[in-house]
Coordinates of C-alpha atoms in Angstrom, one line a residue:
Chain N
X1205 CA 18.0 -86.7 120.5
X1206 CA 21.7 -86.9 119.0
X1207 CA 20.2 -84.7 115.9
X1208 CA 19.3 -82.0 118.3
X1209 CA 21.7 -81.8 120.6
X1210 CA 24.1 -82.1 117.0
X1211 CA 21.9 -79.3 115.7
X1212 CA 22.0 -76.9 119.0
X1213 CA 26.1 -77.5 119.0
X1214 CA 25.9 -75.9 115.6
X1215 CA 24.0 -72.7 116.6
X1216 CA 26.6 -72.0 119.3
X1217 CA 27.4 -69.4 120.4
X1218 CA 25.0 -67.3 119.9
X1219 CA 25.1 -64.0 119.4
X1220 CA 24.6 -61.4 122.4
X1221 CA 21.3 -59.6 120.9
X1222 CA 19.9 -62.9 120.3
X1223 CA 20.9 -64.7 123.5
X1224 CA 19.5 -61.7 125.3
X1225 CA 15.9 -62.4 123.1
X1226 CA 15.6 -65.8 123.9
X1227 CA 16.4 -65.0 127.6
X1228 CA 13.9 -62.0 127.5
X1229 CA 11.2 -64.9 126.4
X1230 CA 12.4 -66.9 128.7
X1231 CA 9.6 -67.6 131.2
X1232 CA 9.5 -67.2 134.8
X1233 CA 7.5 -66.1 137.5
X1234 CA 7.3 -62.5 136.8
X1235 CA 8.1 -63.1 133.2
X1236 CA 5.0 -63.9 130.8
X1237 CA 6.0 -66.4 128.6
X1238 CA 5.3 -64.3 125.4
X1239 CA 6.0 -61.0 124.7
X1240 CA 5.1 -58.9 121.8
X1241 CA 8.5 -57.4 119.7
X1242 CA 8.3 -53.9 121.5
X1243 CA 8.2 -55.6 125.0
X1244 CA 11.1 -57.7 123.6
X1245 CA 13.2 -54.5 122.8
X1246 CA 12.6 -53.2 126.2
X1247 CA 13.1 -56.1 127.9
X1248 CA 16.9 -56.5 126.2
X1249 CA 17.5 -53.1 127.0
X1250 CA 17.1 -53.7 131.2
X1251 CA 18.8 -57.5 130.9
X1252 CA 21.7 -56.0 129.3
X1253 CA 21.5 -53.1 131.7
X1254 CA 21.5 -50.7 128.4
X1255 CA 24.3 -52.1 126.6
X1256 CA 22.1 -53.7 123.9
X1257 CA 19.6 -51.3 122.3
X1258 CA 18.4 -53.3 119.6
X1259 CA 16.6 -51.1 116.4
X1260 CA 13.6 -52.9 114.7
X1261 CA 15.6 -54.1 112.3
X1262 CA 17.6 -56.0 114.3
X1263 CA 14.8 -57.1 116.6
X1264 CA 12.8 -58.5 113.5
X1265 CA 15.8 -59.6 111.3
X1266 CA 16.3 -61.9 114.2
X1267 CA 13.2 -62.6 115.4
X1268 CA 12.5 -64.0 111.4
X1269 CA 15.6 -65.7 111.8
X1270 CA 14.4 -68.0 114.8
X1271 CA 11.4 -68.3 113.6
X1272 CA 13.1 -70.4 110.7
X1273 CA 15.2 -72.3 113.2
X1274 CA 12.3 -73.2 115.3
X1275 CA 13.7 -71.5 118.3
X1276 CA 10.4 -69.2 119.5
X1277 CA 6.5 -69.0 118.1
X1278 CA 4.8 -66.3 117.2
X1279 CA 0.5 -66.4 117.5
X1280 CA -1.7 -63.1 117.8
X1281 CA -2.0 -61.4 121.1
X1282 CA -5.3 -62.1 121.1
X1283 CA -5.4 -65.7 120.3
X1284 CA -3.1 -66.5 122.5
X1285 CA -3.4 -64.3 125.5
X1286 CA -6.7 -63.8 126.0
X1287 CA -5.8 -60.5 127.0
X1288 CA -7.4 -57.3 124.7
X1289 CA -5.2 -55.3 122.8
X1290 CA -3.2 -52.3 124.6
X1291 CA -4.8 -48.9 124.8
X1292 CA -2.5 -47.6 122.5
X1293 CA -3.4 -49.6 120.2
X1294 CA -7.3 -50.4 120.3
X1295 CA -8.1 -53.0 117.5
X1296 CA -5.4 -54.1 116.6
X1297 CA -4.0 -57.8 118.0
X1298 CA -0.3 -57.6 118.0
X1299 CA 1.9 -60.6 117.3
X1300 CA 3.9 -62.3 120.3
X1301 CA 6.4 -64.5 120.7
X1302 CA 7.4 -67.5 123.0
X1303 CA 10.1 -69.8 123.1
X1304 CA 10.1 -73.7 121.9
X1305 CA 11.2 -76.2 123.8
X1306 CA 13.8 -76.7 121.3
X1307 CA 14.8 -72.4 122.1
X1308 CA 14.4 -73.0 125.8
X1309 CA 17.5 -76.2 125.0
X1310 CA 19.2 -73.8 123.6
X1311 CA 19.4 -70.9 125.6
X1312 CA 19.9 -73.2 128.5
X1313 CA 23.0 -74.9 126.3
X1314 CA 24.5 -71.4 125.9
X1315 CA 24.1 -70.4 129.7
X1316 CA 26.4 -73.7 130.5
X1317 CA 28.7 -72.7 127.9
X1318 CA 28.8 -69.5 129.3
X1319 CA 29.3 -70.8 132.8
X1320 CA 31.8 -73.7 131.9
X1321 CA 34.1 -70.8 130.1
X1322 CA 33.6 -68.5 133.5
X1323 CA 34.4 -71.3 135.7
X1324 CA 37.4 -72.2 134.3
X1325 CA 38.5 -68.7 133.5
X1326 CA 37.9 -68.6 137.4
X1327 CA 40.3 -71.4 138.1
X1328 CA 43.0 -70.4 135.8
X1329 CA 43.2 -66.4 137.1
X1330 CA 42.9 -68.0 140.7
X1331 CA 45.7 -70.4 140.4
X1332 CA 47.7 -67.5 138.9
X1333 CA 46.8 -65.0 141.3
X1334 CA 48.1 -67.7 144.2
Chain G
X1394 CA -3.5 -38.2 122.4
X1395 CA -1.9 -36.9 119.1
X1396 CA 1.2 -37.2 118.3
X1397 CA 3.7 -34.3 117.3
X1398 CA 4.6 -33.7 113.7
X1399 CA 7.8 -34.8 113.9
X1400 CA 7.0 -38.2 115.2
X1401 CA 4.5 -38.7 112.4
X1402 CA 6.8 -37.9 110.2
X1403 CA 9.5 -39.6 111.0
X1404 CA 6.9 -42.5 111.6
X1405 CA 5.8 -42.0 108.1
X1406 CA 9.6 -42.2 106.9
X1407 CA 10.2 -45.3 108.7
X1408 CA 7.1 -46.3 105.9
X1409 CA 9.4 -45.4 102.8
X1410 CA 12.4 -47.3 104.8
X1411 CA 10.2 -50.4 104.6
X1412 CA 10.4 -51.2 101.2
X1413 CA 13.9 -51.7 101.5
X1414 CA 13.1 -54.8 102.7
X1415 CA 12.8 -58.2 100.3
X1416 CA 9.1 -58.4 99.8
X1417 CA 7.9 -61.3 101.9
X1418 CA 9.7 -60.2 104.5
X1419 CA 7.9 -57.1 104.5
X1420 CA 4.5 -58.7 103.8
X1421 CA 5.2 -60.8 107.3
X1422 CA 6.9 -58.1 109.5
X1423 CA 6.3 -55.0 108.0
X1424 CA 2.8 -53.9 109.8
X1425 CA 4.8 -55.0 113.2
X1426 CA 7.8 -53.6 112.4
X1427 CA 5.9 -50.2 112.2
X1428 CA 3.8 -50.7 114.6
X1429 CA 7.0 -50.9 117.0
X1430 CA 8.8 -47.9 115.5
X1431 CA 5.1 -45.9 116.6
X1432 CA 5.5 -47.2 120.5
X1433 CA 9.2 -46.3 120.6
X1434 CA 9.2 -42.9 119.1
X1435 CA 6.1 -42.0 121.2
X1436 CA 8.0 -42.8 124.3
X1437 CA 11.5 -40.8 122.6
X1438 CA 9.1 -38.2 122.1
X1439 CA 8.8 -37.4 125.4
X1440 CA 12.3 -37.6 127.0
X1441 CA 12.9 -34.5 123.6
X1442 CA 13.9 -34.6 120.2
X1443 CA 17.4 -35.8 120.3
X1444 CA 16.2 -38.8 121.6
X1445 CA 14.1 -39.1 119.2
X1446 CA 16.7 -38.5 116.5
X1447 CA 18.8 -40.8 118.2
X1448 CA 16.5 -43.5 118.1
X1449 CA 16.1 -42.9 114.0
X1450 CA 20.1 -42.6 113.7
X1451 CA 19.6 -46.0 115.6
X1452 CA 17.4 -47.5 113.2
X1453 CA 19.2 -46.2 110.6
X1454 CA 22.4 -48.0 111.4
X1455 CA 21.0 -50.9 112.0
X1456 CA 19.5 -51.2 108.3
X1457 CA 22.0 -52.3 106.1
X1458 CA 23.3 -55.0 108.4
X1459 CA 19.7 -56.3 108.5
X1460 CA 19.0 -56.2 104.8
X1461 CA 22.4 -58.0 104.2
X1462 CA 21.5 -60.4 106.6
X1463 CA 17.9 -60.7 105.2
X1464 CA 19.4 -62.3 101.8
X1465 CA 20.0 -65.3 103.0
X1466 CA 16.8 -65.5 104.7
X1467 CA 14.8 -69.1 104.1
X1468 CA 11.6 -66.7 103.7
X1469 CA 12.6 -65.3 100.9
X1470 CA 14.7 -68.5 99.5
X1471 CA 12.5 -68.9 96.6
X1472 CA 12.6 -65.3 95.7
X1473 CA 16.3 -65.4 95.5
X1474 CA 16.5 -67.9 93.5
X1475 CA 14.2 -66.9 90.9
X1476 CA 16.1 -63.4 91.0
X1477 CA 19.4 -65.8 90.6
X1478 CA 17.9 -67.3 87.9
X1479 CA 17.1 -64.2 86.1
X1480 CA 20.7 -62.7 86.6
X1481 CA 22.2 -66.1 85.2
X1482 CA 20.1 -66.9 82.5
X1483 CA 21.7 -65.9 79.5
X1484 CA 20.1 -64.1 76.4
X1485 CA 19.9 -66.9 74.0
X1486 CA 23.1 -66.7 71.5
X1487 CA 22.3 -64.9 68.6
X1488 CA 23.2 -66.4 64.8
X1489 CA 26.4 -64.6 63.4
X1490 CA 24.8 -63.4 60.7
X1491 CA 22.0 -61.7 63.1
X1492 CA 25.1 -60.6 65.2
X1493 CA 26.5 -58.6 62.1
X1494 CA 22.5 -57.4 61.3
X1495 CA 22.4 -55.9 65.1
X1496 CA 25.8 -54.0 64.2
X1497 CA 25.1 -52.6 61.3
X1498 CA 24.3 -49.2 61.8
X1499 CA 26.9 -48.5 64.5
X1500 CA 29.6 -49.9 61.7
X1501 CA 28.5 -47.8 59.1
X1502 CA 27.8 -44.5 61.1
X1503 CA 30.7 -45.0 62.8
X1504 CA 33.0 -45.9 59.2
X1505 CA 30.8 -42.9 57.6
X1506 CA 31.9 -40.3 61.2
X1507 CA 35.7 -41.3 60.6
X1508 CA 35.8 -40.7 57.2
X1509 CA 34.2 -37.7 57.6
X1510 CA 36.8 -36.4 59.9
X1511 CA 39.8 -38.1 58.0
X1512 CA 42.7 -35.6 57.5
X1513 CA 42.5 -35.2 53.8
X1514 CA 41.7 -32.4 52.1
X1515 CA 39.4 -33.7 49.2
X1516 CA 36.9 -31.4 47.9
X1517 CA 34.1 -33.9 47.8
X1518 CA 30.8 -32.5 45.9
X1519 CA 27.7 -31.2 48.8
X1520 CA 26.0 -34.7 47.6
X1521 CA 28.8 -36.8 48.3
X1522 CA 29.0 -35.1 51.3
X1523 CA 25.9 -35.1 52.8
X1524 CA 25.2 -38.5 51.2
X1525 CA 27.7 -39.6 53.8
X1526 CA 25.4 -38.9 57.0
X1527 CA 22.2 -40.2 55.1
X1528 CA 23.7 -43.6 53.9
X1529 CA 23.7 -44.7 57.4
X1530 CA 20.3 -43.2 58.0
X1531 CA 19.1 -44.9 54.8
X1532 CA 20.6 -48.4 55.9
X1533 CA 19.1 -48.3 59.6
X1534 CA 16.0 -47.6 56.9
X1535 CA 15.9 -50.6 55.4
X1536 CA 17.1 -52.8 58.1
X1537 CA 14.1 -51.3 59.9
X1538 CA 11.6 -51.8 57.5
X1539 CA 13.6 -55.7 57.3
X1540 CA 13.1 -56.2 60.9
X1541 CA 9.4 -55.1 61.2
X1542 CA 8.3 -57.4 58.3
X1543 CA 10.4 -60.3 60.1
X1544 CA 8.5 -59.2 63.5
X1545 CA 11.0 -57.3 65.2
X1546 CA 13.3 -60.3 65.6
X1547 CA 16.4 -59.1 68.5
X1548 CA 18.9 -58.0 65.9
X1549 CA 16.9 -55.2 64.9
X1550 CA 16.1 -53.5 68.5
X1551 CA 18.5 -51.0 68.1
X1552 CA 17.1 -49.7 64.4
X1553 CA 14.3 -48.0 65.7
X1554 CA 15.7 -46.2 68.4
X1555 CA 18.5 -45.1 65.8
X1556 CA 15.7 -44.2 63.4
X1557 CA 13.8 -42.1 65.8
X1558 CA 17.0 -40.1 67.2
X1559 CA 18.7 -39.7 64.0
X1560 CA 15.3 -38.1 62.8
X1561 CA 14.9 -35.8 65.2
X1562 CA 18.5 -34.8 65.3
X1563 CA 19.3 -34.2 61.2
X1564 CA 15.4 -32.6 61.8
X1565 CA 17.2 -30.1 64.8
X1566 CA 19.8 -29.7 62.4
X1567 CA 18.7 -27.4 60.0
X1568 CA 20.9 -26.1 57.8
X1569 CA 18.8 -23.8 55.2
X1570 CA 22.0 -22.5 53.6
X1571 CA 22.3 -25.8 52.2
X1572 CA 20.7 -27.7 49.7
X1573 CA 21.1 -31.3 48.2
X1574 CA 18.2 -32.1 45.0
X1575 CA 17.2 -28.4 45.4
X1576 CA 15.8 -29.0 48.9
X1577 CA 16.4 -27.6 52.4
X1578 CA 18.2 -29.8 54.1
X1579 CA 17.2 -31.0 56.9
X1580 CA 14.2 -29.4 58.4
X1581 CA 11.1 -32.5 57.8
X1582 CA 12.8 -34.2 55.3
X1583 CA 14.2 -36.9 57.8
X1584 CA 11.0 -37.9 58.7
X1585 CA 10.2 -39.0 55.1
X1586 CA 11.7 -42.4 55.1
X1587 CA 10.7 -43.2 58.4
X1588 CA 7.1 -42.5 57.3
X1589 CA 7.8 -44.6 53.7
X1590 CA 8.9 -47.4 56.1
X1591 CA 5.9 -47.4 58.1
X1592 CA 3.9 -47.0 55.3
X1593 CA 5.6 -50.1 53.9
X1594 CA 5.7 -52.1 57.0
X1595 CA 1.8 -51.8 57.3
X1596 CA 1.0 -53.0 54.0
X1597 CA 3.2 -55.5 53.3
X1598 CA 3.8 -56.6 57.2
X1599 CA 1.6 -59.9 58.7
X1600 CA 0.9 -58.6 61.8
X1601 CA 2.6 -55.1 61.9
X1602 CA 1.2 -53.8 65.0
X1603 CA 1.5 -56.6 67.0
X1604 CA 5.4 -56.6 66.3
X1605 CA 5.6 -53.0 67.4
X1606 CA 4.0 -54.0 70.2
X1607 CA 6.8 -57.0 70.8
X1608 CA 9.4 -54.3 70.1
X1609 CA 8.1 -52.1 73.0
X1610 CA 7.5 -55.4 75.2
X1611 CA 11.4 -56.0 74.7
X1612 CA 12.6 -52.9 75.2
X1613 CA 10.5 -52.8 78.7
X1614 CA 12.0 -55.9 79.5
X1615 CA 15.4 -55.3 78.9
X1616 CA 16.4 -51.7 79.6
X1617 CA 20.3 -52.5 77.8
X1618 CA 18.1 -51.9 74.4
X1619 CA 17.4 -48.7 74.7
X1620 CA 20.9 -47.9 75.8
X1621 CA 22.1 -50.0 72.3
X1622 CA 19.5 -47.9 70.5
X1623 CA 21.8 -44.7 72.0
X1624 CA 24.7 -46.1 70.9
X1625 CA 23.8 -44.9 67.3
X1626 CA 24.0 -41.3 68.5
X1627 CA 27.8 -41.8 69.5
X1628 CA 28.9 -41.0 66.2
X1629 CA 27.3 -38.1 65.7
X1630 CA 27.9 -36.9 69.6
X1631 CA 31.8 -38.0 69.9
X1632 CA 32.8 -35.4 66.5
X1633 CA 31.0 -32.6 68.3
X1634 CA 33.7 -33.3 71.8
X1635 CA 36.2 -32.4 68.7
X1636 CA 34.6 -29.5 67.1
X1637 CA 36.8 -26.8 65.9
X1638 CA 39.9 -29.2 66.9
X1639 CA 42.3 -29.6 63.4
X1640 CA 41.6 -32.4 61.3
X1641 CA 45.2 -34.2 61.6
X1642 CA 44.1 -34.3 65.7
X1643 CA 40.8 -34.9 65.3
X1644 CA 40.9 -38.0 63.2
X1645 CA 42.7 -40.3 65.8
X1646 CA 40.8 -39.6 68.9
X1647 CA 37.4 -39.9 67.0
X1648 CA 38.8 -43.1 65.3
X1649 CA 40.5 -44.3 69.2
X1650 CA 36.6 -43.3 70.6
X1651 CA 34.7 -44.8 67.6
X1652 CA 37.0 -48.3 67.4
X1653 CA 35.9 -49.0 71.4
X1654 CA 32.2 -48.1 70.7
X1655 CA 32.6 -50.8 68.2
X1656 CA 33.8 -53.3 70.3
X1657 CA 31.8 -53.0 73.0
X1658 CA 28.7 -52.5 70.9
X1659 CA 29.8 -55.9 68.7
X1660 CA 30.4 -57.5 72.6
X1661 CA 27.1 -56.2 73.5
X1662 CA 25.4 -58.1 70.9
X1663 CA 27.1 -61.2 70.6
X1664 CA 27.6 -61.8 74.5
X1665 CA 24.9 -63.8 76.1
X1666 CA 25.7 -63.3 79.9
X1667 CA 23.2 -60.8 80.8
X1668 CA 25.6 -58.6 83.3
X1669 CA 29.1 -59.4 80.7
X1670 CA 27.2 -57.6 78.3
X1671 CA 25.4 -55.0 80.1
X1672 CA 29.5 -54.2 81.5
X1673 CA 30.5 -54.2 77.8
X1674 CA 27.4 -51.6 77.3
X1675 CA 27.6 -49.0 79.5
X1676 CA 31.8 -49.2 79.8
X1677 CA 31.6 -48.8 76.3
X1678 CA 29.5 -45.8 76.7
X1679 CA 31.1 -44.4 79.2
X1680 CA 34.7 -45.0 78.0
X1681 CA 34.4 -43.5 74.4
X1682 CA 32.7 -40.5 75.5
X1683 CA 35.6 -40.1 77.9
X1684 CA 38.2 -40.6 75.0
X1685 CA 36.6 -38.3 73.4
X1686 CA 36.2 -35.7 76.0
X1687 CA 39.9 -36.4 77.2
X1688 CA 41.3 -35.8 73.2
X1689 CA 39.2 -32.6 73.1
X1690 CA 40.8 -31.2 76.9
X1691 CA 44.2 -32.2 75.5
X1692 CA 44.2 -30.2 72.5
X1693 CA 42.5 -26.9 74.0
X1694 CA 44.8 -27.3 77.1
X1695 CA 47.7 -27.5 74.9
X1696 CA 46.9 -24.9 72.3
X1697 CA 46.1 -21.4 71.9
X1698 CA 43.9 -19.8 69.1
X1699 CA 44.2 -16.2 67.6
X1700 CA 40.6 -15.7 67.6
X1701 CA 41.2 -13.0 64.7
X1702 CA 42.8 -14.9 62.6
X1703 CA 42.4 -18.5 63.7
X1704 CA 46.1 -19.4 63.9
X1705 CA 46.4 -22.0 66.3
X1706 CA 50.1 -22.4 67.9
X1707 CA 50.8 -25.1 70.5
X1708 CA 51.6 -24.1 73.8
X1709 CA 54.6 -25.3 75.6
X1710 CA 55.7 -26.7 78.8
X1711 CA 53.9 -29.8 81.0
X1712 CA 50.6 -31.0 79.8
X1713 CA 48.1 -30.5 82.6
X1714 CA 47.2 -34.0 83.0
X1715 CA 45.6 -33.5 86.1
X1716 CA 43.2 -31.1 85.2
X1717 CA 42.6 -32.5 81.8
X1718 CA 41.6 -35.7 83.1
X1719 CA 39.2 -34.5 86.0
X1720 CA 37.3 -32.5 83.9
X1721 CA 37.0 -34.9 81.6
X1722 CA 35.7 -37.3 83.7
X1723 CA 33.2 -35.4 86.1
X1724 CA 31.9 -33.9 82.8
X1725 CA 31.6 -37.9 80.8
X1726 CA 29.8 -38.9 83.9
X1727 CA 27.4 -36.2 83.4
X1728 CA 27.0 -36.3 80.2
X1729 CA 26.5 -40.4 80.4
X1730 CA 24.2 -39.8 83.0
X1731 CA 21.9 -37.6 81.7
X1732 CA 21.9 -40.3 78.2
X1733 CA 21.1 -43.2 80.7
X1734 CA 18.1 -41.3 82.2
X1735 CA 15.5 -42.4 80.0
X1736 CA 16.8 -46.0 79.6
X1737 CA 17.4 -45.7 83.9
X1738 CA 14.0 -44.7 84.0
X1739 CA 12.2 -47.6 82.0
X1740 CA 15.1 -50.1 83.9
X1741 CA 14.1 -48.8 87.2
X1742 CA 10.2 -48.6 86.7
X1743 CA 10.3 -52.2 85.5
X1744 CA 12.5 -53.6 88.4
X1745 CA 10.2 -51.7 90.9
X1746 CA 6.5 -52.9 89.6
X1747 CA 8.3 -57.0 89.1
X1748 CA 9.2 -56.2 93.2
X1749 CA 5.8 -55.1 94.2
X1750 CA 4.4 -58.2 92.0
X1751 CA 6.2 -60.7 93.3
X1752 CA 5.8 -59.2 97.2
X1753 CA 2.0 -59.1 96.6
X1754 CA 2.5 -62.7 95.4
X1755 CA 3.7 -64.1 98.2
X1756 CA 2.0 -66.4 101.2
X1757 CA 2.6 -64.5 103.7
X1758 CA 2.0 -66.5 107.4

């Protein structure tokens, strides 16, 4: 436990693009749990309501990236899903992608980061504004 | 539905931009990767072309950041090391003995080019003459013939390169007017002791072929020979920057050019740090071509000629410095250029086919 939590300390913060991948694979209830890299790049584009456009390069140079630090999976579309490929592109299983538990720590470890920094950002411009 | 040229070709574009990418990385993403660049330029393709220029400017500037960050990926950890390995291993350290044998021919063309342009006005006989540009032909003759009964051992790389050009350049350099023995000079009779060394070499040689086919081996493998094997043309290239240039001007900047071909060339061989040597190499090249070419701009920039009578005066006022010394370079970089394409070529080809081998090589997920 100590080693993870040691080991998620030392991949904060992350990076936008990649805090809004994990987040985009982040499931939900209208949110699959997997998504395949083009769904990815679409899905950053509407959390970050267009201000991250990621190219493939970036999508994939990151994606191989936390595939090395264990922080999402990747399985065919097919295996996984059960679902047949997309019309566009008949025969041919795409990879997706999900998070680990280990991702889903430490997106949730950045989001309290994120919120500890906002709240006391909060208290200090309140206090000053009074 | 089919897609509009445009898209496939920018589709097919994004192909070629691929194998940018280390190999494994390529081998695992690659097909995605594509695959992703199809679905987005589709849907670009139908809000118009700028977006879908857009979307490749996008791609575009997202590349090198990528590929800088891909070095350090574990993926590809072992195929960074193995090309760190390569960069740091050293040639192994030559004997001095072998050092002065790989220097040879540079030392005595480039003793035999100064002398030849010393400013002395001794009326040497046409023999003595022209037996000063076939000495170092003979020598890089017999160290030849040496080296290919040894089995190409790495001192003598650079002979047959030296061989082959000087051949075909005293060959080019037909002078009919001239004789030496009664005989044309040059025309085929270059070619004779390179045939008497082959001749030579395949009698008297244990396994003549298979050393020739070592030599070529080498020279595939390290592209720096080839340039080496160029260096023996220096001496004969950096008198023609001075052509028609007096003597008493002439002699220094071919001896200033000569002297740092020297150096480099001796550093060349006796350095074993692959990339310290290669520096040596090419700077060399590069930097006694331009003394050359920077001599020759400051004397035509400086005097005038009476084309009638050849009287040369100097002319005075401010040197053009400026001018002199952008000319010079933009026309060494050229010039260096154009003698690096061949060698470029091999280096390149070899470095290419090693990268496909070593993607095709990998595991892949």
């Amino acid at each position: 436990m100590g080693s993870h939590t040691d080991f998620i300390d030392t991949l904060l913060p992350l990076r936008e693009p990649t805090f809004f991948i994990l987040l985009s694979l982040a499931p939900g209830e209208q949110n699959h749990a997997y998504k395949h890299g083009y769904a990815i790049m679409k899905d950053v584009e509407t959390l970050s309501r267009g201000k991250i456009r990621l190219s493939t390069s970036t999508l994939y140079e990151a994606l191989a990236r936390l595939l090395d630090q264990k922080l999402i999976e990747r399985f065919d579309e097919l295996a996984e899903t059960g679902e047949s490929p997309s019309e566009n592109h008949p025969g041919k299983p795409r990879k997706t992608y999900r998070l680990t538990r280990l991702g889903r720590r430490v997106l949730e470890a950045d989001r309290n980061r994120m919120q500890a920094l906002l709240e006391t950002a909060n208290a200090v411009i309140s206090n000053r504004v009074a | 539905m089919k897609s509009n040229p445009f898209v496939q070709f920018l589709i097919r574009f994004y192909g070629w931009l691929l194998w940018l990418y280390p190999p494994r990385f390529r081998d695992e993403f690659g097909p995605e990767m594509l695959d992703v660049f199809h679905q987005a330029a589709e849907e670009a393709s139908k809000m118009g072309t700028f977006s879908l220029v857009k979307l490749m400017l996008g791609e575009l500037s997202g590349l090198l950041p990528a590929l800088l960050s891909l070095r350090k990926w574990k993926g590809d950890e072992v195929m960074d090391q193995k090309a760190e390995k390569l960069l740091q291993t050293p040639v192994p350290r030559l004997p001095t003995r072998e050092i002065i044998l790989g220097v040879l021919p540079l030392i005595v063309l480039g003793l035999g080019t100064m002398i030849s342009n010393m400013p002395i006005t001794v009326r040497l006989s046409d023999t003595l003459t022209y037996s000063i540009y076939i000495l170092p032909y003979l020598v890089v003759m017999a160290g030849l013939l040496w080296g290919w009964l040894k089995g190409f051992p790495r001192w003598v790389y650079p002979y047959p390169v030296y061989g082959v050009f000087f051949a075909l350049y005293f060959s080019l350099s037909a002078q009919p007017s001239y004789k030496m023995w009664g005989l044309d000079l040059w025309d085929w009779l270059p070619f004779v002791p390179m045939g008497i060394v082959i001749l030579l070499a395949l009698r008297f040689g244990k396994s003549p072929l298979e050393a020739v086919v070592k030599m070529i081996e080498a020279v595939w493998k390290d592209w720096t020979l080839l340039v080496y094997g160029l260096y023996g043309l220096l001496p004969l290239i950096i008198p023609i920057f001075q052509d028609e240039t007096e003597r008493s001007y002439r002699f220094p900047v071919t001896a200033a050019a000569i002297s740092l071909m020297l150096v480099c060339g001796i550093l060349y061989v006796g350095i074993t740090k692959p990339w310290l040597r290669t520096t040596f190499l090419l700077g060399g090249l590069f930097l006694s071509l331009l003394t050359a070419s920077v001599g020759s701009g400051l004397y035509w920039k400086t005097h005038e000629i009476n084309i009638i009578t050849n009287e040369r005066h100097l002319i005075g006022g401010p040197v053009p410095w400026g001018d002199i010394l952008s000319q010079s370079i933009l026309g060494t970089v050229v010039f260096t250029l154009i003698l690096l394409l061949l060698p470029g070529l091999v280096g390149i080809l070899h470095w290419l086919i090693n990268t496909r081998r070593s993607g095709s090589s990998g595991a892949g997920v």
